[in-house]
Coordinates of C-alpha atoms in Angstrom, one line a residue:
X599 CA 90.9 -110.7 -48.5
X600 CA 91.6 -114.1 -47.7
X601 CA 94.2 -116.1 -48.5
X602 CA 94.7 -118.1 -51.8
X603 CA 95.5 -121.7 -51.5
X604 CA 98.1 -123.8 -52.8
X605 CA 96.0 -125.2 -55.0
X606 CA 94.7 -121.6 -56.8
X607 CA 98.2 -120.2 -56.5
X608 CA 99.3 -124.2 -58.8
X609 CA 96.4 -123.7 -61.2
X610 CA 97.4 -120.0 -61.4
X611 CA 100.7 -120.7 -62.9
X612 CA 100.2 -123.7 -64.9
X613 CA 97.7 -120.8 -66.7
X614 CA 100.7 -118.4 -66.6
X615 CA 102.8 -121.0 -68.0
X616 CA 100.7 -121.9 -71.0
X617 CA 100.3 -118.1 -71.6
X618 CA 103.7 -117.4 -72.3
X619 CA 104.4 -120.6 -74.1
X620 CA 101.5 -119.6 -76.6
X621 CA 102.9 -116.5 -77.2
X622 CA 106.7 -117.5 -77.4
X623 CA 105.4 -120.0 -79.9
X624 CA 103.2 -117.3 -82.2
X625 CA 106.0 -114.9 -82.1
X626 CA 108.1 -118.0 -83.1
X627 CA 105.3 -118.5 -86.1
X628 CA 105.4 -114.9 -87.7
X629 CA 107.9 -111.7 -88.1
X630 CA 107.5 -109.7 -85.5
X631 CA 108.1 -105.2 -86.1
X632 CA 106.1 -103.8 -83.4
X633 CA 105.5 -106.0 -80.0
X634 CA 103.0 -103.7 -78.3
X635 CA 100.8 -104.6 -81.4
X636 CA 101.7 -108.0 -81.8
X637 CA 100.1 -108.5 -77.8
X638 CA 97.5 -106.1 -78.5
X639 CA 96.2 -108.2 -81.5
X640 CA 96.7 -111.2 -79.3
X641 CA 95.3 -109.6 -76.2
X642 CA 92.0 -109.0 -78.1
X643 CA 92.1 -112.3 -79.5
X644 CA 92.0 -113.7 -76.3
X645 CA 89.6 -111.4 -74.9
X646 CA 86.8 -113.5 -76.9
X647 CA 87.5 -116.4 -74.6
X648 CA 86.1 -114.8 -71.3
X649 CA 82.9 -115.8 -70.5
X650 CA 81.0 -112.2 -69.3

């Protein structure tokens, strides 16, 4: 393995960052009973958006 650079390890968590503001905000947006679900459903969600 080779190192990562600075610049994958900035792009990294400016993608982290976003993550958990999307999610802060949705849980902000609805009731939340059960959070394994509530990031399963999102989890999936998301899962469209990977290009295979």
């Amino acid at each position: 393995m080779q190192a990562i650079s600075t610049s994958e390890q900035i792009k990294a968590r400016s993608l982290a960052r976003l993550i958990v503001e999307a999610l802060i905000d949705a849980a902000n947006r609805q009731a939340i009973s059960d959070r394994s679900a509530f990031l399963d459903n999102h989890t999936l969600a998301g899962l469209s958006l990977i290009p295979l």
